PDB file of C-alpha atoms in Angstrom:
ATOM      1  CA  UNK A   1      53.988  68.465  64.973  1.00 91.00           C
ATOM      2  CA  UNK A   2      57.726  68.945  64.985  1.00 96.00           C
ATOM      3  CA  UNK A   3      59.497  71.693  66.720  1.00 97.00           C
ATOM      4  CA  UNK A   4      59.810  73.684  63.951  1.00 97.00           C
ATOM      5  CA  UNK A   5      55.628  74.001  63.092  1.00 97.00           C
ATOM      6  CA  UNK A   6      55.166  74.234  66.866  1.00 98.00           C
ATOM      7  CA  UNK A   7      58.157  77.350  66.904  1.00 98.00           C
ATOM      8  CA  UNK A   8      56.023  78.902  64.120  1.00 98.00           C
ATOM      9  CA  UNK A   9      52.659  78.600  65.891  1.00 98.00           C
ATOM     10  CA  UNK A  10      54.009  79.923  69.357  1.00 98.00           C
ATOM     11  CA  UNK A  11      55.502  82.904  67.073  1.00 98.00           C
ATOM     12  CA  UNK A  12      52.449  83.387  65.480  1.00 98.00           C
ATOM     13  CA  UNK A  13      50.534  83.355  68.906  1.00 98.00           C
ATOM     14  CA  UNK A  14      53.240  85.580  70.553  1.00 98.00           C
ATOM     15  CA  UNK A  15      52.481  88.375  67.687  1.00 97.00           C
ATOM     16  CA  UNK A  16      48.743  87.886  68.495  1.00 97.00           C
ATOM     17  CA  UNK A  17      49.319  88.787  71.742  1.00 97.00           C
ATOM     18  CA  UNK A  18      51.482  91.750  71.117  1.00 96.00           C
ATOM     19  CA  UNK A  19      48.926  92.801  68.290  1.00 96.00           C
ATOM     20  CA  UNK A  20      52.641  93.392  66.659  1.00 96.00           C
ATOM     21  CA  UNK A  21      53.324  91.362  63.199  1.00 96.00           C
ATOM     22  CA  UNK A  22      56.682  92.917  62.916  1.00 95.00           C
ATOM     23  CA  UNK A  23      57.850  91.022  66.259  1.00 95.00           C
ATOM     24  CA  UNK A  24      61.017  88.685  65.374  1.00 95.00           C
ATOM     25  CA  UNK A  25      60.923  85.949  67.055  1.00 97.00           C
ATOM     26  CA  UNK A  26      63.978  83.328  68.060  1.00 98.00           C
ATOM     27  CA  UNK A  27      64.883  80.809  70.434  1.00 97.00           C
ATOM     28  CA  UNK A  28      66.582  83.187  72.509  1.00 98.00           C
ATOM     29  CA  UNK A  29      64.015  85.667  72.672  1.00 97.00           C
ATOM     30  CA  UNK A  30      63.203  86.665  76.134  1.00 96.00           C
ATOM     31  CA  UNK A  31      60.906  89.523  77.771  1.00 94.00           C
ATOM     32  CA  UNK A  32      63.645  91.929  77.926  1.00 95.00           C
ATOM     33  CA  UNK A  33      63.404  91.504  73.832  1.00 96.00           C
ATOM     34  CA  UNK A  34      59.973  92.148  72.946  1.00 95.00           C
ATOM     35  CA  UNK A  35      57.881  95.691  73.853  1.00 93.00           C
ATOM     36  CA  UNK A  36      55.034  95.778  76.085  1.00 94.00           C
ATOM     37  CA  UNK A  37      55.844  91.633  77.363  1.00 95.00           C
ATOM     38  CA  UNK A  38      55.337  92.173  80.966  1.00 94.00           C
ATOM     39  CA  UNK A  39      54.038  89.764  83.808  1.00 91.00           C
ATOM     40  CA  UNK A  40      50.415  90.445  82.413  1.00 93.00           C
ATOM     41  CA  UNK A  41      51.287  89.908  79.115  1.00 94.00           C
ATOM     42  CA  UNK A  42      53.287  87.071  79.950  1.00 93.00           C
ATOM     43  CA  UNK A  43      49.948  85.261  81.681  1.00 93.00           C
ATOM     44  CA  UNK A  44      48.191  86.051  78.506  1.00 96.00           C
ATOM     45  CA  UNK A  45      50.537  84.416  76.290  1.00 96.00           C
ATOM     46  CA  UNK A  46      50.405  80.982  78.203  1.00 96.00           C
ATOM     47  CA  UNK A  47      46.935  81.217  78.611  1.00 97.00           C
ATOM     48  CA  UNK A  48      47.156  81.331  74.688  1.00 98.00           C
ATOM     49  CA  UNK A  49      49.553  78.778  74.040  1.00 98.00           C
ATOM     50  CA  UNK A  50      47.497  76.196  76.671  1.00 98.00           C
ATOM     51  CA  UNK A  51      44.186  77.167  74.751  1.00 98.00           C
ATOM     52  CA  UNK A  52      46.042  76.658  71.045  1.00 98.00           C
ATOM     53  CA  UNK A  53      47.862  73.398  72.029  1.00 97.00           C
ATOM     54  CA  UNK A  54      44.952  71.947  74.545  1.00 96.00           C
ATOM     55  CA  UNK A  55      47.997  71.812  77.449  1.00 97.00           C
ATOM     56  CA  UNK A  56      48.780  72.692  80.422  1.00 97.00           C
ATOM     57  CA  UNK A  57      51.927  74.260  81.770  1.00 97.00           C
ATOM     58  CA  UNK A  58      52.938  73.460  85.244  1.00 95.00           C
ATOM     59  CA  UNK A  59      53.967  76.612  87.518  1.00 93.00           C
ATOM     60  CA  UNK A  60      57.296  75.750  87.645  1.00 93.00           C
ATOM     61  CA  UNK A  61      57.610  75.335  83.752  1.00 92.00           C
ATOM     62  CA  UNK A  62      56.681  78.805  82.949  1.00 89.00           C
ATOM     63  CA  UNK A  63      58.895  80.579  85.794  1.00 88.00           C
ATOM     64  CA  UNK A  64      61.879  78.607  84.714  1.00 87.00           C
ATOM     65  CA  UNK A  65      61.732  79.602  80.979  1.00 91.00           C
ATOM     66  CA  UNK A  66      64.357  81.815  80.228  1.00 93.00           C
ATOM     67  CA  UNK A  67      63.625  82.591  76.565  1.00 96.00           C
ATOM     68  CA  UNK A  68      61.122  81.228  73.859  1.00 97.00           C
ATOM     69  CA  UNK A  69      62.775  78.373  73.419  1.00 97.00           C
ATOM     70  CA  UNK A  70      62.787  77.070  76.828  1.00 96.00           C
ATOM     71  CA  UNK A  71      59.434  77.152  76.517  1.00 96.00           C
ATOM     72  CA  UNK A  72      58.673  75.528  73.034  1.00 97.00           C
ATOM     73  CA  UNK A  73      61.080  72.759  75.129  1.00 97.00           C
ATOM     74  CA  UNK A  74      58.131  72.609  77.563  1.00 96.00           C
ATOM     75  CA  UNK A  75      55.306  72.790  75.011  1.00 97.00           C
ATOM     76  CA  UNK A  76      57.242  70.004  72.744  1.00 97.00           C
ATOM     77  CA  UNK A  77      57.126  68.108  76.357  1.00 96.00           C
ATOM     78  CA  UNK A  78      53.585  68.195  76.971  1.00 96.00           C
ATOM     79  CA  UNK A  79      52.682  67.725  73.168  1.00 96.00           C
ATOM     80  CA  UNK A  80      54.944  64.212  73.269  1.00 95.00           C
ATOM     81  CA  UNK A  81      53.043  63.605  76.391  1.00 93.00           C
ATOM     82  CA  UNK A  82      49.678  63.824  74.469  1.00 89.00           C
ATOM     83  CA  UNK A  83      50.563  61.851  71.745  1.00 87.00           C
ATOM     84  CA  UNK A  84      51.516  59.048  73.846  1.00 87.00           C
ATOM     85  CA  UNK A  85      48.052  59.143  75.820  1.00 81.00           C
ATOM     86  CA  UNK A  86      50.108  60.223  78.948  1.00 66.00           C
ATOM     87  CA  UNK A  87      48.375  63.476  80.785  1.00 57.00           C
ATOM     88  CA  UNK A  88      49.509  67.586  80.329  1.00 48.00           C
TER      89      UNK A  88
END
């Protein structure tokens, strides 16, 4: 997958999430942006994108995202891993 098709899956996971279809999603997109994305919220959206892409995020990964994109950088980290046979 490039980063693109993995951008639209994590937007299509992060409206799942929200139950909100409407939600516009970019690379800067943070918490702040998006209604209802709280620390609860936020768990539930990694838990989704680890189920989805069959990774795992390390702590430090999902504290230091700033914004969507940070953390399709991440995802797009763990999915190279993968690919290569290395571990998530």
């Amino acid at each position: 997958m490039n980063r693109e098709e993995v951008f639209e899956k994590v937007t299509g996971i992060i409206r799942d999430v929200f139950e909100n279809d409407g939600i516009v999603v970019s690379e800067t997109t943070t918490a702040a942006d998006v209604e209802g994305w709280d620390s609860l919220t936020h768990l539930n959206l990694v838990n989704e994108i680890e189920m989805d892409f069959d990774i795992r995020f390390m702590l430090s990964e999902v504290q230091g995202s700033k914004n969507v994109g940070e953390l399709v950088t991440a995802l797009m980290k763990h999915l190279a891993e993968k690919e290569s046979g290395g571990m998530s």
